[in-house]
CSV table of C-alpha atoms in Angstrom, one decimal:
chain,number,residue,atom,x,y,z
A,18,MET,CA,0.0,0.0,0.0
A,19,ALA,CA,2.9,2.4,0.8
A,20,ASN,CA,4.5,1.8,-2.6
A,21,THR,CA,1.2,2.3,-4.4
A,22,SER,CA,0.6,5.6,-2.5
A,23,THR,CA,4.1,6.8,-3.2
A,24,ARG,CA,3.7,6.1,-6.9
A,25,GLY,CA,0.4,7.9,-7.0
A,26,ILE,CA,1.9,11.0,-5.2
A,27,LEU,CA,4.8,11.1,-7.6
A,28,LEU,CA,2.7,10.7,-10.7
A,29,THR,CA,0.2,13.3,-9.6
A,30,MET,CA,3.0,15.8,-8.9
A,31,LEU,CA,4.6,15.0,-12.3
A,32,SER,CA,1.2,15.7,-13.9
A,33,ALA,CA,1.0,19.0,-12.2
A,34,VAL,CA,4.6,19.9,-13.2
A,35,THR,CA,3.9,18.9,-16.8
A,36,PHE,CA,0.8,21.1,-16.9
A,37,GLY,CA,2.7,24.0,-15.4
A,38,PHE,CA,5.6,23.6,-17.8
A,39,ALA,CA,3.3,23.3,-20.8
A,40,PHE,CA,1.7,26.6,-20.1
A,41,THR,CA,5.0,28.5,-20.3
A,42,LEU,CA,5.5,27.2,-23.8
A,43,GLY,CA,2.4,29.0,-25.2
A,44,PRO,CA,3.8,32.6,-25.1
A,45,MET,CA,6.9,31.4,-27.0
A,46,THR,CA,4.7,31.0,-30.2
A,47,TYR,CA,3.5,34.7,-30.0
A,48,GLY,CA,5.0,37.7,-31.9
A,49,GLU,CA,7.7,36.8,-34.4
A,50,ALA,CA,6.8,33.1,-34.3
A,51,GLY,CA,3.5,34.1,-36.0
A,52,SER,CA,0.9,32.8,-33.5
A,53,ASN,CA,-1.6,34.5,-31.1
A,54,PRO,CA,-4.0,33.4,-28.4
A,55,VAL,CA,-6.8,32.5,-30.9
A,56,THR,CA,-4.5,30.4,-33.1
A,57,LEU,CA,-2.9,28.7,-30.0
A,58,THR,CA,-6.3,27.9,-28.6
A,59,PHE,CA,-7.4,26.4,-31.9
A,60,LEU,CA,-4.2,24.3,-32.3
A,61,ARG,CA,-4.2,23.1,-28.7
A,62,ASN,CA,-7.5,21.4,-29.4
A,63,PHE,CA,-7.3,20.5,-33.1
A,64,LEU,CA,-3.8,18.9,-32.9
A,65,SER,CA,-5.0,16.7,-30.0
A,66,LEU,CA,-7.9,15.2,-32.0
A,67,PRO,CA,-5.9,12.4,-33.8
A,68,VAL,CA,-4.2,11.4,-30.5
A,69,LEU,CA,-7.6,11.3,-28.7
A,70,LEU,CA,-9.1,9.2,-31.5
A,71,ALA,CA,-6.2,6.7,-31.2
A,72,ILE,CA,-6.7,6.5,-27.4
A,73,LEU,CA,-10.4,5.8,-27.9
A,74,TRP,CA,-9.6,3.1,-30.4
A,75,TYR,CA,-7.1,1.4,-28.1
A,76,GLN,CA,-9.7,1.5,-25.3
A,77,GLY,CA,-12.4,0.2,-27.6
A,78,ILE,CA,-14.7,3.1,-26.7
A,79,SER,CA,-17.5,4.0,-29.1
A,80,LEU,CA,-18.0,7.6,-30.2
A,81,GLN,CA,-21.8,7.3,-30.1
A,82,VAL,CA,-23.6,9.9,-27.9
A,83,SER,CA,-27.2,10.9,-27.6
A,84,ALA,CA,-28.5,14.3,-28.9
A,85,LYS,CA,-28.8,15.6,-25.3
A,86,GLU,CA,-25.2,14.5,-24.6
A,87,LEU,CA,-24.0,16.2,-27.8
A,88,TRP,CA,-25.6,19.4,-26.8
A,89,SER,CA,-24.0,19.3,-23.3
A,90,LEU,CA,-20.6,18.5,-24.9
A,91,THR,CA,-21.1,21.5,-27.3
A,92,ILE,CA,-21.7,23.8,-24.3
A,93,LEU,CA,-18.7,22.3,-22.5
A,94,GLY,CA,-16.4,22.7,-25.5
A,95,GLY,CA,-17.7,26.1,-26.6
A,96,ILE,CA,-18.0,27.8,-23.2
A,97,GLY,CA,-16.2,25.7,-20.6
A,98,ASN,CA,-13.1,24.9,-22.7
A,99,ALA,CA,-12.7,27.3,-25.6
A,100,VAL,CA,-13.6,30.5,-23.8
A,101,THR,CA,-11.6,29.5,-20.7
A,102,THR,CA,-8.5,28.7,-22.7
A,103,LEU,CA,-8.8,31.7,-25.0
A,104,MET,CA,-9.0,34.1,-22.0
A,105,LEU,CA,-6.1,32.4,-20.2
A,106,PHE,CA,-3.9,32.6,-23.3
A,107,ILE,CA,-4.8,36.3,-23.9
A,108,ALA,CA,-3.8,36.8,-20.2
A,109,PHE,CA,-0.5,35.1,-20.9
A,110,SER,CA,0.2,37.9,-23.5
A,111,LEU,CA,-0.5,40.7,-21.0
A,112,ILE,CA,0.8,39.5,-17.7
A,113,ASP,CA,3.3,36.9,-16.4
A,114,VAL,CA,2.4,33.3,-17.1
A,115,GLY,CA,3.0,32.4,-13.4
A,116,VAL,CA,0.6,35.1,-12.2
A,117,ALA,CA,-2.1,34.2,-14.8
A,118,THR,CA,-1.9,30.5,-13.9
A,119,THR,CA,-2.0,31.2,-10.2
A,120,ILE,CA,-5.1,33.4,-10.6
A,121,HIS,CA,-6.8,30.9,-12.9
A,122,PHE,CA,-6.3,28.3,-10.2
A,123,ILE,CA,-8.8,30.0,-8.0
A,124,TYR,CA,-11.6,28.2,-9.8
A,125,PRO,CA,-12.4,26.1,-6.7
A,126,VAL,CA,-13.5,29.5,-5.1
A,127,PHE,CA,-16.0,30.0,-8.0
A,128,VAL,CA,-17.2,26.4,-7.8
A,129,THR,CA,-18.0,27.0,-4.2
A,130,ILE,CA,-19.8,30.3,-4.9
A,131,GLY,CA,-21.7,28.8,-7.8
A,132,CYS,CA,-22.9,25.8,-5.7
A,133,VAL,CA,-24.0,28.2,-2.9
A,134,LEU,CA,-25.9,30.6,-5.3
A,135,PHE,CA,-27.4,28.2,-7.7
A,136,TYR,CA,-27.7,24.9,-5.9
A,137,LYS,CA,-28.4,26.3,-2.4
A,138,GLU,CA,-25.4,24.5,-0.8
A,139,ARG,CA,-24.5,25.6,2.7
A,140,LEU,CA,-21.5,27.9,3.1
A,141,GLY,CA,-19.8,26.9,6.3
A,142,LEU,CA,-17.4,29.0,8.3
A,143,GLN,CA,-14.3,27.2,7.0
A,144,LYS,CA,-15.3,27.7,3.3
A,145,PHE,CA,-16.1,31.4,4.0
A,146,ILE,CA,-12.6,31.9,5.5
A,147,ALA,CA,-11.0,30.1,2.6
A,148,LEU,CA,-12.9,32.3,0.2
A,149,LEU,CA,-11.7,35.4,2.0
A,150,ILE,CA,-8.1,34.3,2.0
A,151,ALA,CA,-8.1,33.5,-1.8
A,152,THR,CA,-10.0,36.8,-2.6
A,153,ALA,CA,-7.3,38.7,-0.6
A,154,GLY,CA,-4.7,37.1,-2.8
A,155,ILE,CA,-6.4,38.3,-6.0
A,156,ALA,CA,-6.8,41.8,-4.5
A,157,CYS,CA,-3.1,42.0,-3.9
A,158,PHE,CA,-2.4,41.6,-7.7
A,159,PHE,CA,-5.0,44.3,-8.6
A,160,LEU,CA,-3.6,46.7,-5.9
A,161,GLY,CA,-0.3,46.5,-7.7
A,162,VAL,CA,-1.8,47.8,-10.9
A,163,ASP,CA,-1.6,51.4,-12.0
A,164,MET,CA,-5.4,52.0,-12.2
A,165,SER,CA,-4.9,55.3,-14.0
A,166,ALA,CA,-3.7,53.4,-17.0
A,167,GLY,CA,-7.1,51.7,-17.2
A,168,PHE,CA,-7.5,48.9,-19.6
A,169,SER,CA,-5.1,50.4,-22.1
A,170,GLY,CA,-2.3,49.5,-19.7
A,171,GLY,CA,-2.8,45.8,-20.4
A,172,THR,CA,-2.0,44.5,-16.9
A,173,PHE,CA,-5.4,45.2,-15.5
A,174,LEU,CA,-7.1,43.5,-18.5
A,175,GLY,CA,-4.7,40.5,-18.1
A,176,LEU,CA,-5.6,40.1,-14.5
A,177,PHE,CA,-9.3,40.4,-15.2
A,178,LEU,CA,-9.1,37.8,-18.0
A,179,ALA,CA,-7.2,35.4,-15.7
A,180,VAL,CA,-10.0,35.7,-13.1
A,181,ALA,CA,-12.7,35.3,-15.8
A,182,SER,CA,-11.0,32.1,-17.0
A,183,GLY,CA,-11.3,30.8,-13.4
A,184,VAL,CA,-15.1,31.6,-13.5
A,185,THR,CA,-15.7,29.8,-16.8
A,186,TYR,CA,-13.6,26.8,-15.7
A,187,ALA,CA,-15.7,26.6,-12.6
A,188,PHE,CA,-18.7,26.5,-14.9
A,189,TYR,CA,-17.1,23.6,-16.7
A,190,ILE,CA,-16.6,21.7,-13.4
A,191,ILE,CA,-20.2,22.3,-12.2
A,192,TYR,CA,-21.8,21.7,-15.6
A,193,MET,CA,-19.9,18.4,-15.9
A,194,ASP,CA,-21.1,17.3,-12.6
A,195,LYS,CA,-24.7,18.3,-13.0
A,196,SER,CA,-25.2,17.5,-16.7
A,197,GLY,CA,-24.9,13.7,-16.3
A,198,LEU,CA,-21.7,13.5,-18.4
A,199,LYS,CA,-19.4,12.5,-15.5
A,200,ASN,CA,-20.0,8.8,-16.0
A,201,GLN,CA,-18.7,9.0,-19.6
A,202,PRO,CA,-15.1,7.9,-20.3
A,203,VAL,CA,-12.9,10.9,-19.7
A,204,PHE,CA,-11.1,10.7,-23.1
A,205,LYS,CA,-14.4,10.4,-24.9
A,206,ILE,CA,-15.5,13.7,-23.2
A,207,SER,CA,-12.0,15.2,-24.0
A,208,PHE,CA,-12.4,14.3,-27.7
A,209,TYR,CA,-15.8,15.9,-28.1
A,210,VAL,CA,-14.8,18.9,-26.0
A,211,ALA,CA,-11.7,19.4,-28.2
A,212,LEU,CA,-13.7,18.9,-31.4
A,213,MET,CA,-16.3,21.5,-30.4
A,214,SER,CA,-13.6,23.9,-29.2
A,215,SER,CA,-11.8,23.5,-32.5
A,216,ILE,CA,-15.0,24.3,-34.5
A,217,ALA,CA,-15.8,27.3,-32.3
A,218,MET,CA,-12.3,28.7,-32.4
A,219,GLY,CA,-12.0,28.0,-36.1
A,220,ILE,CA,-15.1,30.0,-36.9
A,221,PHE,CA,-14.2,32.8,-34.5
A,222,GLY,CA,-10.6,32.9,-35.8
A,223,ILE,CA,-11.7,33.1,-39.5
A,224,GLY,CA,-14.4,35.7,-38.7
A,225,THR,CA,-11.9,37.9,-36.8
A,226,GLY,CA,-8.9,37.3,-39.0
A,227,GLU,CA,-7.0,36.0,-36.0
A,228,LEU,CA,-6.5,32.4,-37.2
A,229,THR,CA,-2.9,32.8,-38.6
A,230,LEU,CA,-2.0,29.3,-39.6
A,231,THR,CA,-0.2,30.3,-42.8
A,232,THR,CA,2.2,32.7,-41.0
A,233,LEU,CA,3.4,30.3,-38.3
A,234,THR,CA,7.1,29.5,-38.2
A,235,PRO,CA,8.3,25.9,-37.9
A,236,GLN,CA,9.2,26.7,-34.3
A,237,ALA,CA,5.6,27.7,-33.6
A,238,TRP,CA,4.2,24.6,-35.1
A,239,PHE,CA,6.6,22.4,-33.1
A,240,ILE,CA,5.9,24.2,-29.8
A,241,SER,CA,2.1,24.1,-30.4
A,242,THR,CA,2.2,20.4,-31.1
A,243,VAL,CA,4.3,19.7,-28.0
A,244,PHE,CA,2.0,21.9,-26.0
A,245,ALA,CA,-1.2,20.0,-27.2
A,246,LEU,CA,0.3,16.6,-26.5
A,247,LEU,CA,1.7,17.5,-23.1
A,248,CYS,CA,-1.7,18.9,-21.9
A,249,THR,CA,-4.0,16.4,-23.6
A,250,VAL,CA,-2.2,13.1,-23.3
A,251,VAL,CA,0.8,13.1,-21.0
A,252,ALA,CA,-0.3,15.3,-18.1
A,253,LEU,CA,-3.9,14.1,-18.1
A,254,SER,CA,-2.9,10.4,-18.2
A,255,LEU,CA,-0.5,10.8,-15.4
A,256,LEU,CA,-3.2,12.5,-13.4
A,257,GLN,CA,-5.6,9.7,-14.1
A,258,ILE,CA,-3.2,7.0,-12.8
A,259,GLY,CA,-2.3,9.2,-9.8
A,260,ILE,CA,-5.9,9.5,-8.8
A,261,LYS,CA,-6.4,5.8,-8.9
A,262,HIS,CA,-3.5,5.3,-6.4
A,263,VAL,CA,-4.1,8.2,-3.9
A,264,GLY,CA,-7.7,9.2,-4.4
A,265,ALA,CA,-9.3,12.4,-5.6
A,266,SER,CA,-8.8,14.6,-2.5
A,267,THR,CA,-5.1,14.0,-2.2
A,268,ALA,CA,-4.6,14.5,-5.9
A,269,ALA,CA,-6.5,17.8,-5.8
A,270,ILE,CA,-4.1,19.1,-3.2
A,271,LEU,CA,-1.0,17.9,-5.2
A,272,THR,CA,-2.2,19.7,-8.3
A,273,THR,CA,-1.3,22.9,-6.6
A,274,PHE,CA,2.2,22.2,-7.9
A,275,GLU,CA,0.9,23.4,-11.3
A,276,PRO,CA,0.9,27.2,-10.7
A,277,ILE,CA,4.1,26.9,-8.6
A,278,THR,CA,5.7,25.2,-11.6
A,279,SER,CA,4.4,27.9,-13.9
A,280,ILE,CA,5.9,30.6,-11.7
A,281,ILE,CA,9.3,28.8,-11.7
A,282,CYS,CA,9.3,28.1,-15.4
A,283,GLY,CA,8.2,31.6,-16.2
A,284,VAL,CA,11.2,33.0,-14.3
A,285,LEU,CA,13.7,30.5,-15.9
A,286,LEU,CA,12.3,30.3,-19.5
A,287,LEU,CA,10.6,33.7,-20.0
A,288,GLY,CA,12.6,35.9,-17.8
A,289,GLU,CA,9.6,36.9,-15.6
A,290,THR,CA,10.3,38.8,-12.4
A,291,VAL,CA,9.4,37.8,-8.8
A,292,THR,CA,8.3,40.6,-6.5
A,293,THR,CA,7.2,40.6,-2.9
A,294,ILE,CA,3.6,41.4,-3.8
A,295,LYS,CA,3.5,38.4,-6.2
A,296,ILE,CA,4.9,36.1,-3.5
A,297,VAL,CA,2.3,37.3,-0.9
A,298,ALA,CA,-0.6,37.1,-3.4
A,299,CYS,CA,0.3,33.6,-4.7
A,300,ALA,CA,0.7,32.4,-1.1
A,301,LEU,CA,-2.8,33.7,-0.1
A,302,ILE,CA,-4.4,32.2,-3.2
A,303,MET,CA,-2.8,28.8,-2.8
A,304,THR,CA,-3.7,28.8,0.9
A,305,GLY,CA,-7.4,29.5,0.2
A,306,VAL,CA,-7.5,27.0,-2.7
A,307,VAL,CA,-5.9,24.2,-0.7
A,308,THR,CA,-8.2,24.9,2.3
A,309,LEU,CA,-11.3,24.5,0.0
A,310,VAL,CA,-10.0,21.3,-1.5
A,311,VAL,CA,-9.3,19.8,2.0
A,312,ILE,CA,-12.9,20.6,2.9
A,313,PHE,CA,-13.8,18.1,0.1
A,314,GLN,CA,-15.7,20.4,-2.2
A,315,PRO,CA,-18.0,17.8,-3.8
A,316,GLU,CA,-17.9,19.0,-7.4
A,317,LEU,CA,-14.1,19.1,-7.5
A,318,ARG,CA,-14.0,15.7,-5.9
A,319,ASN,CA,-16.5,14.2,-8.3
A,320,ALA,CA,-14.7,15.6,-11.3
A,321,LEU,CA,-11.4,14.2,-10.2
A,322,GLU,CA,-12.9,10.8,-9.3
A,323,ASN,CA,-14.4,10.7,-12.8
A,324,ILE,CA,-11.0,11.3,-14.3
A,325,GLY,CA,-9.5,8.5,-12.2
A,326,GLY,CA,-11.9,5.9,-13.3
A,327,LYS,CA,-10.1,4.7,-16.5
A,328,THR,CA,-6.5,5.5,-17.7
A,329,PHE,CA,-5.0,5.3,-21.1
A,330,LEU,CA,-1.4,4.8,-20.0
A,331,GLY,CA,-2.5,2.3,-17.4
A,332,ASP,CA,-4.7,0.5,-20.0
A,333,PHE,CA,-1.9,0.4,-22.6
A,334,PHE,CA,1.1,-0.4,-20.5
A,335,ASN,CA,-0.9,-2.2,-17.8
A,336,THR,CA,0.3,0.1,-15.1
A,337,GLY,CA,-2.5,-0.6,-12.7
A,338,ARG,CA,-2.4,-2.8,-9.6
A,339,GLY,CA,-1.5,-5.9,-11.6
A,340,GLU,CA,-3.6,-9.0,-11.3
A,341,ILE,CA,-6.6,-8.2,-9.1
A,342,GLU,CA,-7.0,-10.6,-6.3
A,343,LYS,CA,-10.4,-12.2,-6.7
A,344,PHE,CA,-12.3,-13.7,-3.8
A,345,SER,CA,-12.9,-17.5,-3.6
A,346,ASP,CA,-16.2,-19.5,-3.6
A,347,LYS,CA,-15.7,-20.0,0.2
A,348,THR,CA,-15.7,-16.2,0.7
A,349,ILE,CA,-18.9,-16.0,-1.3
A,350,ASP,CA,-20.5,-18.6,0.9
A,351,GLU,CA,-19.3,-16.7,4.1
A,352,LEU,CA,-20.6,-13.4,2.8
A,353,VAL,CA,-24.1,-14.8,1.9
A,354,ARG,CA,-24.3,-16.6,5.2
A,355,ALA,CA,-23.3,-13.5,7.2
A,356,CYS,CA,-25.6,-11.1,5.4
A,357,PHE,CA,-28.8,-13.1,5.8
A,358,ALA,CA,-27.9,-14.1,9.4
A,359,MET,CA,-27.6,-10.4,10.2
A,360,GLY,CA,-30.8,-9.7,8.2
A,361,ARG,CA,-32.8,-12.1,10.4
A,362,VAL,CA,-31.9,-10.2,13.5
A,363,LYS,CA,-32.0,-6.8,11.8
A,364,THR,CA,-28.3,-6.0,12.3
A,365,GLY,CA,-27.3,-3.2,9.9
A,366,ALA,CA,-24.3,-3.8,7.7
A,367,LEU,CA,-22.4,-2.2,4.8
A,368,ILE,CA,-19.9,-4.3,3.0
A,369,VAL,CA,-17.9,-3.0,-0.1
A,370,MET,CA,-16.3,-5.6,-2.4
A,371,GLU,CA,-13.3,-3.9,-4.1
A,372,ASP,CA,-12.6,-4.8,-7.7
A,373,GLU,CA,-10.2,-3.1,-10.2
A,374,ILE,CA,-10.4,0.5,-8.9
A,375,ASN,CA,-8.4,0.9,-5.8
A,376,LEU,CA,-10.4,2.0,-2.7
A,377,GLY,CA,-7.4,3.1,-0.7
A,378,GLU,CA,-8.8,6.6,-0.2
A,379,TYR,CA,-11.7,5.1,1.7
A,380,ILE,CA,-9.7,2.3,3.4
A,381,ARG,CA,-7.5,4.9,5.0
A,382,THR,CA,-10.5,6.5,6.8
A,383,GLY,CA,-11.2,3.3,8.7
A,384,ILE,CA,-9.5,0.9,11.1
A,385,ASP,CA,-7.1,-1.7,9.8
A,386,VAL,CA,-8.4,-5.3,10.2
A,387,ASP,CA,-6.5,-7.4,7.6
A,388,ALA,CA,-8.2,-10.7,8.4
A,389,ILE,CA,-9.6,-13.6,6.4
A,390,LEU,CA,-13.2,-13.0,5.8
A,391,THR,CA,-15.6,-15.3,7.7
A,392,SER,CA,-19.3,-15.0,8.5
A,393,GLN,CA,-18.6,-14.8,12.2
A,394,LEU,CA,-16.0,-12.0,11.7
A,395,LEU,CA,-18.6,-9.9,9.8
A,396,ILE,CA,-21.3,-10.6,12.3
A,397,ASN,CA,-19.0,-9.6,15.2
A,398,ILE,CA,-17.9,-6.4,13.4
A,399,PHE,CA,-21.5,-5.2,12.8
A,400,GLU,CA,-22.9,-6.3,16.2
A,401,LYS,CA,-24.6,-3.3,17.7
A,402,ASN,CA,-22.7,-1.3,20.3
A,403,THR,CA,-19.3,-2.8,19.3
A,404,PRO,CA,-16.4,-0.4,18.5
A,405,LEU,CA,-16.3,-1.4,14.7
A,406,HIS,CA,-20.1,-1.5,13.9
A,407,ASP,CA,-20.4,2.0,12.5
A,408,GLY,CA,-19.3,2.7,8.9
A,409,ALA,CA,-18.4,0.3,6.1
A,410,VAL,CA,-16.2,-2.8,5.8
A,411,ILE,CA,-14.0,-3.0,2.7
A,412,VAL,CA,-13.1,-6.4,1.4
A,413,ARG,CA,-10.1,-7.0,-1.0
A,414,GLY,CA,-9.9,-10.5,-2.3
A,415,ASN,CA,-10.5,-12.9,0.6
A,416,ARG,CA,-9.6,-10.5,3.4
A,417,VAL,CA,-11.4,-7.8,5.3
A,418,VAL,CA,-8.9,-5.0,5.0
A,419,SER,CA,-10.6,-2.2,7.0
A,420,ALA,CA,-13.7,-1.4,9.1
A,421,THR,CA,-15.6,1.8,10.1
A,422,CYS,CA,-14.7,3.3,6.7
A,423,TYR,CA,-16.4,6.5,5.6
A,424,LEU,CA,-17.9,6.4,2.1
A,425,PRO,CA,-19.1,9.3,-0.2
A,426,LEU,CA,-22.8,9.9,-0.1
A,427,SER,CA,-24.6,9.9,-3.4
A,428,ASP,CA,-26.4,13.2,-4.4
A,429,SER,CA,-28.3,11.5,-7.2
A,430,LEU,CA,-31.8,13.0,-7.6
A,431,SER,CA,-33.1,9.7,-8.8
A,432,LEU,CA,-32.8,8.0,-5.4
A,433,SER,CA,-35.8,7.8,-3.2
A,434,LYS,CA,-35.9,10.3,-0.3
A,435,ASP,CA,-36.7,7.4,2.0
A,436,LEU,CA,-33.3,5.9,1.6
A,437,GLY,CA,-31.1,6.3,4.7
A,438,THR,CA,-27.4,7.2,5.0
A,439,ARG,CA,-26.2,3.6,4.7
A,440,HIS,CA,-27.9,3.1,1.3
A,441,ARG,CA,-26.8,6.5,0.0
A,442,ALA,CA,-23.2,5.7,0.9
A,443,ALA,CA,-23.5,2.3,-0.9
A,444,VAL,CA,-24.7,4.0,-4.1
A,445,GLY,CA,-22.1,6.8,-3.6
A,446,VAL,CA,-19.1,4.5,-3.6
A,447,SER,CA,-20.6,2.5,-6.5
A,448,GLU,CA,-20.8,5.8,-8.6
A,449,VAL,CA,-17.0,6.4,-8.2
A,450,SER,CA,-15.7,2.8,-8.5
A,451,ASP,CA,-16.5,-0.6,-9.9
A,452,SER,CA,-17.1,-2.1,-6.5
A,453,LEU,CA,-20.2,-4.1,-5.5
A,454,THR,CA,-21.6,-3.0,-2.1
A,455,ILE,CA,-23.9,-5.1,0.0
A,456,ILE,CA,-26.4,-3.4,2.4
A,457,VAL,CA,-28.3,-5.0,5.2
A,458,SER,CA,-31.1,-2.8,6.5
A,459,GLU,CA,-31.3,-2.2,10.2
A,460,GLU,CA,-35.0,-1.3,9.9
A,461,THR,CA,-36.3,-4.2,7.8
A,462,GLY,CA,-33.5,-6.8,7.7
A,463,SER,CA,-33.7,-6.8,3.9
A,464,VAL,CA,-30.5,-7.3,1.8
A,465,SER,CA,-29.7,-4.9,-1.1
A,466,THR,CA,-26.8,-4.3,-3.4
A,467,ALA,CA,-25.4,-1.2,-5.2
A,468,TYR,CA,-23.4,-1.4,-8.4
A,469,LYS,CA,-22.5,1.3,-11.0
A,470,GLY,CA,-24.8,3.8,-9.3
A,471,GLN,CA,-27.8,1.5,-9.3
A,472,ILE,CA,-29.4,-0.2,-6.3
A,473,GLU,CA,-31.3,-3.4,-6.1
A,474,HIS,CA,-33.6,-3.8,-3.1
A,475,ASP,CA,-34.7,-6.8,-1.1
A,476,ILE,CA,-32.8,-9.6,-3.0
A,477,ASP,CA,-32.6,-13.2,-1.9
A,478,ALA,CA,-29.6,-15.4,-1.2
A,479,ASP,CA,-29.4,-16.9,-4.7
A,480,HIS,CA,-29.5,-13.5,-6.3
A,481,LEU,CA,-26.7,-12.2,-4.0
A,482,ARG,CA,-24.6,-15.3,-4.8
A,483,THR,CA,-25.1,-14.7,-8.5
A,484,GLN,CA,-24.0,-11.1,-8.3
A,485,LEU,CA,-20.9,-12.0,-6.3
A,486,LYS,CA,-20.1,-14.8,-8.9
A,487,LEU,CA,-20.3,-12.2,-11.7
A,488,LEU,CA,-17.9,-9.9,-9.9
A,489,GLN,CA,-15.6,-12.9,-9.1
A,490,ASN,CA,-15.5,-14.0,-12.8
A,491,ARG,CA,-15.1,-10.5,-14.3
A,492,HIS,CA,-11.5,-10.6,-15.6
A,493,ARG,CA,-9.3,-7.6,-16.2
A,494,GLU,CA,-8.7,-7.1,-19.9
A,495,PRO,CA,-5.0,-7.2,-20.8
A,496,GLY,CA,-3.4,-3.9,-21.8
A,497,LYS,CA,-2.7,-3.2,-25.5
A,498,PHE,CA,1.0,-3.4,-24.9
A,499,GLU,CA,0.5,-6.7,-23.2
A,500,LEU,CA,-1.5,-8.0,-26.1
A,501,ILE,CA,1.2,-6.9,-28.6
A,502,LYS,CA,3.8,-8.8,-26.5
A,503,ARG,CA,1.7,-11.9,-26.4
A,504,ARG,CA,1.2,-11.8,-30.2
A,505,PHE,CA,4.9,-11.3,-30.8
A,506,LYS,CA,5.7,-14.2,-28.5
A,507,ASN,CA,3.2,-16.4,-30.2
A,508,GLY,CA,4.5,-15.5,-33.6
A,509,LYS,CA,8.1,-16.4,-32.5
A,510,GLU,CA,6.9,-19.7,-31.2
A,511,ALA,CA,5.0,-20.5,-34.4
A,512,SER,CA,8.0,-19.6,-36.4
A,513,LYS,CA,10.2,-22.0,-34.4
A,514,ASN,CA,7.7,-24.8,-34.9
A,515,LEU,CA,7.7,-24.3,-38.6
A,516,HIS,CA,11.5,-24.6,-38.8
A,517,LYS,CA,11.6,-27.8,-36.7
């Protein structure tokens, strides 16, 4: 577990560093290189399309979407992505990249404000203080501007656009969460968002005369291509794998290395200066943002958990947890026996069966057990008034790894309002992983299961056994690189046999 967490931390940090470094490349294409913010925004999306198509082909993901999903993806691409990126790239031409990236990174602040204003979420004291700290950081940047110069000075406009890019990206995060797209594969969403952004920026660029593809130097083409690949494939894939290993909340905190990297690279590569006011402002903004992330802002958490569900590099090179330890028939028998024994005496229980997606983030919230699963062990754990009976038990293979674990509660509007916390937690963890969760009701003694965001109520022992069998027999598909190696090996063996 320690090695897995270390790998996740390093990969997430590397992702943030890659994003931060990539942003400093953009301004190098401006001016004599022949590019501008509109052209760079177009190329960043357009050049990524062939790579995204290749990834989707490797993962065997269909491009088919419904009309409603296409409309939502058009909004995400046209407003959430294209407008956000364009404003940020214009800001790069007016103020330091490190400053613009840091200000853009206040989007968690606007996610919080949006959820409070439009979704009536409660603004607690901790969130309010975090908002004040981040806002103070933004104010420091604006206080350093010569207001008499107005918008013609450029700096004020650059700061304003950097803030506005945070607002539109917050819209992207919230809309993704509320539109029902979050269960789609991340690279499928990325493809359509890039496609819609390319179309929008192409039309805008031609209409305004700002799409300057014919005047780009070879250097600008090279940097634009590297920039697109770093952001779309390398950094995003590293982030996906990192989230699988350390969880969404930890990954969200580690991504704060992105603006820090942009500041450092801006100084080293672009000759940007560092002043006291910049240091103070950046420190305030990052403190406010990290505080908001630690409070587990749901929309940010859901968005990151969605990214972590399936990885391209992990799928291609098989960089996941290796062979998933499956539970035995004996474990199935013990589970079924325990669940229905507890149901007969109305002992509440919540049991999560981990599959391919690592549940380490939730395991760490509980108490380590690490014992062979038996019916008596489960019954003893969930016995009322015992130290371990609250929360969930998480099972990996044939072992109970942790008890009293906290799970994310589902906020799905399709769930009945009569469902209690135990059932909402079961659905919640099934929405962000491929686990199967078993619930024993404390009120009725009935047994239910939750899988892929759907709940089945009042099932019998045979049905539970069938569901566990299906999970037991669900094999991990080998990565593409693994398949290529197998084919190469089989080809060599066949060639040897022919020459015998």
